[in-house]
Coordinates of C-alpha atoms in Angstrom, one line a residue:
Chain A
X1 CA 104.3 79.7 131.6
X2 CA 102.3 80.7 134.4
X3 CA 99.5 83.6 134.2
X4 CA 101.9 86.1 135.9
X5 CA 104.4 85.7 133.2
X6 CA 101.9 85.4 130.4
X7 CA 100.2 88.6 131.7
X8 CA 103.4 90.4 131.7
X9 CA 104.7 89.5 128.1
X10 CA 101.0 89.8 126.7
X11 CA 100.4 93.4 128.5
X12 CA 103.8 94.4 127.4
X13 CA 103.2 93.5 123.6
X14 CA 100.0 94.8 123.6
X15 CA 101.1 98.3 124.7
X16 CA 103.8 98.1 122.0
X17 CA 100.9 97.1 119.8
X18 CA 98.5 100.3 120.8
X19 CA 101.2 102.7 120.8
X20 CA 102.5 102.1 117.2
X21 CA 98.8 101.7 116.2
X22 CA 98.1 105.4 117.7
X23 CA 101.3 106.6 116.5
X24 CA 101.1 105.5 112.7
X25 CA 97.1 105.7 112.6
X26 CA 97.3 102.0 111.1
X27 CA 95.2 100.8 114.3
X28 CA 97.1 98.1 116.8
X29 CA 94.1 95.5 116.4
X30 CA 95.8 94.3 113.4
X31 CA 98.8 92.8 115.3
X32 CA 97.6 91.4 118.5
X33 CA 96.0 87.9 116.4
X34 CA 99.5 87.6 114.7
X35 CA 101.4 88.2 118.4
X36 CA 99.2 85.8 120.3
X37 CA 98.8 83.1 117.8
X38 CA 102.4 83.2 116.2
X39 CA 104.4 84.2 119.0
X40 CA 102.8 82.6 122.0
X41 CA 100.9 79.7 120.2
X42 CA 97.6 80.9 121.7
X43 CA 94.6 79.2 119.7
X44 CA 93.4 81.5 117.0
X45 CA 89.7 81.6 118.2
X46 CA 90.9 82.9 121.7
X47 CA 93.4 85.5 120.0
X48 CA 90.6 87.3 117.8
X49 CA 88.3 87.6 121.1
X50 CA 90.8 89.0 122.6
X51 CA 91.6 91.3 120.0
X52 CA 88.0 92.5 119.4
X53 CA 87.9 93.8 123.1
X54 CA 91.2 95.8 122.5
X55 CA 89.5 97.0 118.9
X56 CA 86.4 98.5 121.1
X57 CA 88.6 99.9 124.0
X58 CA 90.7 101.9 121.3
X59 CA 87.9 103.0 119.3
X60 CA 85.8 104.2 122.2
X61 CA 88.8 105.8 124.1
X62 CA 90.1 107.8 121.0
X63 CA 86.1 109.0 120.2
X64 CA 86.2 111.5 122.8
X65 CA 89.2 113.3 121.6
X66 CA 88.0 113.3 118.0
X67 CA 84.1 114.7 118.5
X68 CA 85.5 118.3 120.1
X69 CA 87.2 118.8 116.5
X70 CA 83.8 118.6 114.6
X71 CA 84.8 116.2 111.5
X72 CA 83.0 113.2 112.2
X73 CA 79.5 112.9 110.2
X74 CA 77.4 110.8 112.5
X75 CA 74.6 110.3 109.9
X76 CA 76.8 108.8 107.6
X77 CA 78.6 106.7 110.5
X78 CA 75.0 105.7 111.4
X79 CA 73.8 104.6 107.8
X80 CA 76.9 102.6 107.2
X81 CA 76.6 100.7 110.4
X82 CA 73.5 98.9 109.1
X83 CA 76.1 97.5 106.9
X84 CA 79.2 97.0 109.3
X85 CA 77.0 95.2 112.1
X86 CA 74.9 92.9 109.5
X87 CA 78.3 92.0 108.5
X88 CA 79.9 91.6 111.6
X89 CA 77.2 88.9 112.8
X90 CA 77.6 87.5 109.3
X91 CA 81.6 87.3 110.2
X92 CA 81.0 85.9 113.3
X93 CA 79.2 83.3 112.5
X94 CA 81.3 82.6 109.8
X95 CA 84.2 82.4 112.4
X96 CA 82.3 79.2 113.7
X97 CA 82.1 77.4 110.5
X98 CA 85.5 78.1 108.7
X99 CA 88.6 75.8 109.7
X100 CA 91.6 78.1 111.6
X101 CA 93.9 77.5 108.8
X102 CA 91.2 79.1 106.3
X103 CA 91.1 82.1 108.9
X104 CA 94.7 82.2 109.3
X105 CA 95.1 82.5 105.5
X106 CA 92.6 85.4 105.2
X107 CA 94.4 87.3 107.9
X108 CA 97.4 87.1 106.3
X109 CA 95.9 88.5 103.2
X110 CA 94.1 91.4 104.9
X111 CA 97.6 91.9 106.8
X112 CA 99.7 92.4 103.6
X113 CA 96.9 94.4 101.8
X114 CA 97.1 97.1 105.0
X115 CA 100.7 97.0 104.8
X116 CA 100.6 97.8 101.1
X117 CA 98.2 100.6 101.6
X118 CA 100.4 102.1 104.6
X119 CA 103.2 102.4 102.2
X120 CA 100.9 105.1 99.8
X121 CA 100.5 108.5 101.1
X122 CA 96.7 109.3 102.0
X123 CA 94.9 111.1 99.0
X124 CA 92.2 113.6 99.5
X125 CA 89.2 112.7 96.7
X126 CA 86.8 115.2 97.9
X127 CA 85.2 117.4 95.7
X128 CA 82.0 119.6 95.2
X129 CA 80.4 117.8 92.2
X130 CA 76.6 116.9 92.9
X131 CA 76.2 114.4 95.4
X132 CA 74.7 110.7 94.2
X133 CA 70.8 111.6 94.9
X134 CA 70.5 108.5 97.4
X135 CA 73.1 110.6 99.8
X136 CA 70.8 114.1 99.4
X137 CA 67.6 111.7 100.4
X138 CA 69.9 110.6 103.3
X139 CA 71.2 114.5 104.2
X140 CA 74.6 113.1 104.2
X141 CA 76.3 116.2 103.0
X142 CA 77.8 118.3 105.3
X143 CA 80.9 120.4 106.3
X144 CA 83.9 120.1 108.5
X145 CA 86.5 122.9 110.0
X146 CA 89.5 123.7 107.7
X147 CA 92.2 126.5 108.4
X148 CA 90.1 128.4 105.8
X149 CA 86.7 128.4 108.0
X150 CA 83.9 125.6 107.4
X151 CA 84.2 123.6 103.7
X152 CA 81.2 122.0 102.5
X153 CA 81.7 118.4 100.8
X154 CA 79.4 116.2 99.1
X155 CA 79.0 112.4 99.1
X156 CA 79.2 109.7 96.0
X157 CA 78.6 106.1 95.4
X158 CA 76.4 105.5 98.7
X159 CA 75.4 101.9 97.4
X160 CA 79.0 100.8 97.1
X161 CA 80.2 102.4 100.1
X162 CA 77.5 100.3 101.9
X163 CA 78.5 97.0 99.9
X164 CA 81.9 97.6 101.0
X165 CA 81.5 98.3 104.3
X166 CA 79.3 95.3 104.6
X167 CA 82.6 93.5 103.5
X168 CA 84.6 95.4 106.4
X169 CA 82.2 94.1 108.9
X170 CA 82.5 90.7 107.8
X171 CA 86.6 90.8 107.9
X172 CA 86.0 92.7 111.3
X173 CA 83.6 89.9 112.6
X174 CA 85.5 86.9 111.2
X175 CA 89.2 88.5 112.3
X176 CA 88.4 90.3 115.0
X177 CA 90.1 93.3 113.4
X178 CA 88.8 97.2 112.9
X179 CA 89.3 96.9 108.9
X180 CA 90.6 99.9 108.7
X181 CA 92.1 99.1 105.3
X182 CA 88.8 98.4 103.8
X183 CA 86.9 101.3 105.2
X184 CA 89.5 103.6 103.7
X185 CA 88.3 102.0 100.3
X186 CA 84.7 102.7 100.9
X187 CA 84.9 105.9 102.5
X188 CA 87.8 107.7 101.0
X189 CA 87.8 106.0 97.4
X190 CA 84.3 105.3 96.8
X191 CA 82.1 107.8 98.7
X192 CA 84.7 110.2 98.4
X193 CA 85.3 111.8 101.6
X194 CA 87.4 114.6 102.6
X195 CA 89.8 112.5 104.4
X196 CA 89.5 113.9 108.2
X197 CA 86.0 113.2 108.0
X198 CA 86.6 109.8 106.8
X199 CA 89.0 108.7 109.4
X200 CA 87.2 110.4 112.3
X201 CA 83.5 109.0 111.0
X202 CA 85.5 105.2 110.9
X203 CA 86.8 105.6 114.2
X204 CA 83.7 106.0 115.6
X205 CA 82.2 102.8 113.4
X206 CA 84.8 100.6 114.4
X207 CA 83.8 100.1 118.2
X208 CA 80.1 99.8 117.4
X209 CA 81.3 97.2 114.4
X210 CA 83.4 95.2 116.6
X211 CA 80.4 95.1 119.6
X212 CA 78.4 93.6 117.1
X213 CA 80.3 90.4 117.0
X214 CA 81.6 90.6 120.4
X215 CA 78.4 89.6 121.8
X216 CA 78.7 86.4 119.3
X217 CA 82.1 85.7 120.5
X218 CA 81.3 86.0 124.3
X219 CA 78.3 83.6 124.0
X220 CA 80.3 81.1 122.0
X221 CA 83.1 81.1 124.8
X222 CA 85.9 82.9 122.5
X223 CA 86.6 85.7 125.1
X224 CA 89.1 84.3 127.9
X225 CA 89.4 87.0 130.7
X226 CA 93.1 85.7 131.3
X227 CA 94.0 86.9 127.8
X228 CA 91.5 89.6 127.0
X229 CA 92.7 91.5 130.3
X230 CA 96.1 92.5 129.8
X231 CA 95.3 92.7 125.9
X232 CA 92.7 95.2 126.7
X233 CA 94.9 97.3 129.3
X234 CA 97.8 97.0 127.4
X235 CA 96.5 98.3 124.0
X236 CA 94.3 101.0 125.9
X237 CA 97.6 102.2 127.8
X238 CA 99.8 102.2 124.5
X239 CA 97.4 103.9 122.8
X240 CA 96.5 106.7 125.1
X241 CA 100.3 107.2 125.7
X242 CA 100.6 107.2 121.9
X243 CA 98.2 110.3 121.5
X244 CA 100.4 112.1 123.9
X245 CA 103.8 111.7 122.4
X246 CA 102.3 112.0 118.9
X247 CA 103.8 115.6 118.4
X248 CA 107.2 114.5 119.0
X249 CA 107.5 111.3 117.1
X250 CA 109.0 110.7 113.7
X251 CA 105.9 109.2 112.3
X252 CA 106.8 108.7 108.7
X253 CA 109.8 106.1 109.7
X254 CA 107.7 104.3 112.1
X255 CA 105.3 103.8 109.4
X256 CA 107.5 102.4 107.1
X257 CA 109.0 99.8 109.7
X258 CA 105.4 99.1 111.3
X259 CA 104.3 98.6 107.5
X260 CA 107.3 96.1 107.2
X261 CA 106.2 94.2 110.6
X262 CA 102.5 93.8 108.7
X263 CA 104.0 92.4 106.0
X264 CA 106.1 90.0 107.5
X265 CA 103.2 88.7 109.8
X266 CA 101.0 88.7 107.0
X267 CA 103.3 86.1 105.1
X268 CA 103.8 84.2 108.4
X269 CA 100.2 84.0 108.9
X270 CA 99.6 82.3 105.2
X271 CA 102.8 80.6 105.4
X272 CA 101.2 78.8 109.0
X273 CA 97.7 78.5 107.6
X274 CA 98.8 76.5 104.5
X275 CA 101.2 74.5 106.4
X276 CA 98.4 73.6 109.2
X277 CA 100.7 74.9 111.9
X278 CA 97.5 77.1 113.2
Chain B
X1 CA 67.2 116.2 131.7
X2 CA 68.1 119.0 129.2
X3 CA 67.5 116.9 126.2
X4 CA 63.9 116.2 127.3
X5 CA 62.9 119.5 128.2
X6 CA 63.8 120.8 125.1
X7 CA 62.3 118.0 123.2
X8 CA 58.5 119.7 124.7
X9 CA 59.6 123.6 123.4
X10 CA 60.8 123.3 119.9
X11 CA 58.9 126.6 118.8
X12 CA 60.9 128.8 121.1
X13 CA 64.3 128.0 118.8
X14 CA 65.2 131.1 117.0
X15 CA 67.8 129.7 114.7
X16 CA 67.2 128.2 111.5
X17 CA 66.5 124.3 110.9
X18 CA 69.7 123.4 109.7
X19 CA 71.8 125.3 112.2
X20 CA 70.3 124.3 114.9
X21 CA 70.5 120.7 113.6
X22 CA 74.3 121.2 113.1
X23 CA 74.3 122.7 117.1
X24 CA 72.2 120.0 118.3
X25 CA 74.9 117.0 116.3
X26 CA 77.8 119.0 118.1
X27 CA 76.6 119.0 121.6
X28 CA 75.4 115.5 121.3
X29 CA 78.6 113.9 119.8
X30 CA 80.4 116.0 123.0
X31 CA 77.9 114.3 125.6
X32 CA 78.2 110.6 123.7
X33 CA 82.2 111.2 123.4
X34 CA 82.3 111.8 127.3
X35 CA 79.7 109.0 128.1
X36 CA 82.4 106.9 126.1
X37 CA 85.2 107.8 127.8
X38 CA 83.5 106.9 131.0
X39 CA 82.4 103.6 129.9
X40 CA 86.0 102.9 129.1
X41 CA 87.0 103.9 132.2
X42 CA 84.6 102.2 134.5
X43 CA 85.3 98.8 132.4
X44 CA 89.4 99.2 132.2
X45 CA 89.1 99.7 136.1
X46 CA 86.6 96.7 136.9
X47 CA 89.0 94.6 134.7
X48 CA 92.4 96.0 136.4
X49 CA 90.5 95.2 140.0
X50 CA 89.5 91.6 138.8
X51 CA 93.1 90.9 137.1
X52 CA 95.1 91.9 140.2
X53 CA 92.4 89.8 142.2
X54 CA 92.9 86.8 139.8
X55 CA 96.8 87.0 139.8
X56 CA 97.1 86.8 143.6
X57 CA 95.0 83.8 143.4
X58 CA 95.6 82.0 140.3
X59 CA 98.9 83.7 138.9
X60 CA 101.1 80.6 139.2
X61 CA 98.9 78.3 137.6
X62 CA 100.1 77.2 134.0
X63 CA 97.0 77.6 131.6
X64 CA 97.0 76.0 127.9
X65 CA 95.9 78.2 125.2
X66 CA 97.1 76.1 122.4
X67 CA 94.1 73.9 122.7
X68 CA 90.4 75.7 121.9
X69 CA 88.0 74.6 124.9
X70 CA 85.9 77.7 125.0
X71 CA 85.3 79.4 128.6
X72 CA 82.9 77.7 131.0
X73 CA 79.2 78.5 130.3
X74 CA 79.1 81.2 133.4
X75 CA 81.4 83.2 131.7
X76 CA 79.2 83.3 128.2
X77 CA 76.5 85.5 129.0
X78 CA 75.4 88.5 131.1
X79 CA 73.3 86.4 133.9
X80 CA 76.4 84.0 134.3
X81 CA 78.7 86.6 134.5
X82 CA 76.8 88.6 137.0
X83 CA 76.3 85.6 139.2
X84 CA 80.1 84.8 139.1
X85 CA 80.8 88.2 140.2
X86 CA 78.6 87.5 143.4
X87 CA 80.5 84.9 144.2
X88 CA 83.6 86.8 144.3
X89 CA 84.8 84.7 141.4
X90 CA 87.9 86.9 139.9
X91 CA 87.7 85.6 136.6
X92 CA 83.8 86.9 136.8
X93 CA 85.0 90.2 137.7
X94 CA 87.3 90.4 134.7
X95 CA 84.9 89.4 132.7
X96 CA 82.1 91.9 134.0
X97 CA 84.5 94.7 132.7
X98 CA 84.9 93.2 129.1
X99 CA 81.0 93.2 129.0
X100 CA 80.9 96.9 130.3
X101 CA 83.1 97.7 127.6
X102 CA 81.2 95.9 125.0
X103 CA 78.0 97.5 126.2
X104 CA 79.5 101.1 125.9
X105 CA 79.5 101.5 122.1
X106 CA 76.0 99.9 122.1
X107 CA 74.9 102.8 124.9
X108 CA 76.2 104.9 122.6
X109 CA 73.8 103.6 119.7
X110 CA 70.9 104.0 122.0
X111 CA 71.9 107.4 123.0
X112 CA 72.0 108.6 119.4
X113 CA 68.0 107.4 119.1
X114 CA 67.3 110.4 121.5
X115 CA 69.2 112.6 119.6
X116 CA 67.5 111.9 116.3
X117 CA 64.2 112.1 118.0
X118 CA 64.8 115.4 119.4
X119 CA 66.0 116.5 115.9
X120 CA 62.5 115.1 114.6
X121 CA 64.6 113.2 111.9
X122 CA 62.5 110.1 112.0
X123 CA 64.7 108.6 108.8
X124 CA 67.6 108.1 111.3
X125 CA 65.5 107.1 114.2
X126 CA 64.5 104.1 111.7
X127 CA 68.5 103.5 110.8
X128 CA 69.8 103.8 114.4
X129 CA 66.8 101.6 115.7
X130 CA 67.8 98.9 113.0
X131 CA 71.7 99.1 114.0
X132 CA 70.6 98.5 117.9
X133 CA 68.6 95.5 116.9
X134 CA 71.4 93.9 115.3
X135 CA 73.8 94.9 118.4
X136 CA 71.2 93.5 120.7
X137 CA 70.7 90.0 118.6
X138 CA 74.5 89.6 118.8
X139 CA 74.5 90.5 122.5
X140 CA 71.9 87.5 123.1
X141 CA 74.2 85.5 121.2
X142 CA 72.3 85.2 118.1
X143 CA 69.5 83.4 119.6
X144 CA 66.3 85.6 120.0

């Protein structure tokens, strides 16, 4: 296959990934690596480098739309970014040590977990019980707009959330993904943030976390312009288009289909990793 | 710049501290959101132009991505990429676009430092500086 054919195929696949990611809210980054590594036989290190680029593009591109709504909490985001960026640096260094087989198996497990999470409805764990003392010291409590005006919320288990965010960072740096699934655990379940606050704050953090490992990947020569260019442009176009058609699409059926696709990719990644094909 | 002129006249504010902090947060977020969008647009445009140029000159070559060799060293550092662009190498132009994209969220963090300084929120100035330090450490390739 020459560069022209490869660019067309990867660009098209990345467009669909970005579109589905935006429509289902699951993020398109998670399917870029399986797409490149399983379908096109690209070395997983090149695939991860290209995927990181796609993750930064979608996060930064969507941020402008999110901020106007006033949901995201920049204090919580910035504080947790200490954990995610440090974790991402650790993950990027791990990627240079671990064999590609182990990386493939870990990737498969994360895909299966993401698929499981997509099958469950989103729950709101937010409440008005007194905040964690650390959250008070860090001035994390805030309010967000609802249909009944501004609603106050409190923040819990900052330590657990911080630790889980470190894990999200490691996975992001190791696998080149946004780690949305682990961020949900940290912000929705542990810290009990309102669903809309956690989603938008997490989107704000994904780009910064990915940038923390992208520097290391670039310096290692994992980011190939011939692969990353169609991935970046395809995902960006797909996610922008997805945000436009969001209103008319039947999102529920799509979520189920995308969840099954992710599950299948997860199983294949684990199989290929164990069989030594990656 | 408005941001800095406000810094010198905090006593002219009539709204309460928490309200003003909220208001500044929101305003700064909108500025940062637009900054990010602009960064992504510029990065995508540069990568797209480099990509067209690259496909015209190398489109029929057959790459082999099954085996990992790593990129040649000029494509691995900021200085290297810039010199590749000046030599008009198409891969260097794409890589510049990718580099600009990586710099976009880093610029966001750097800008937040000024926002927290304006709010006199020294705790978060320190928090943001730590994050920026990790990001710059990564960009230098972990070799500070």
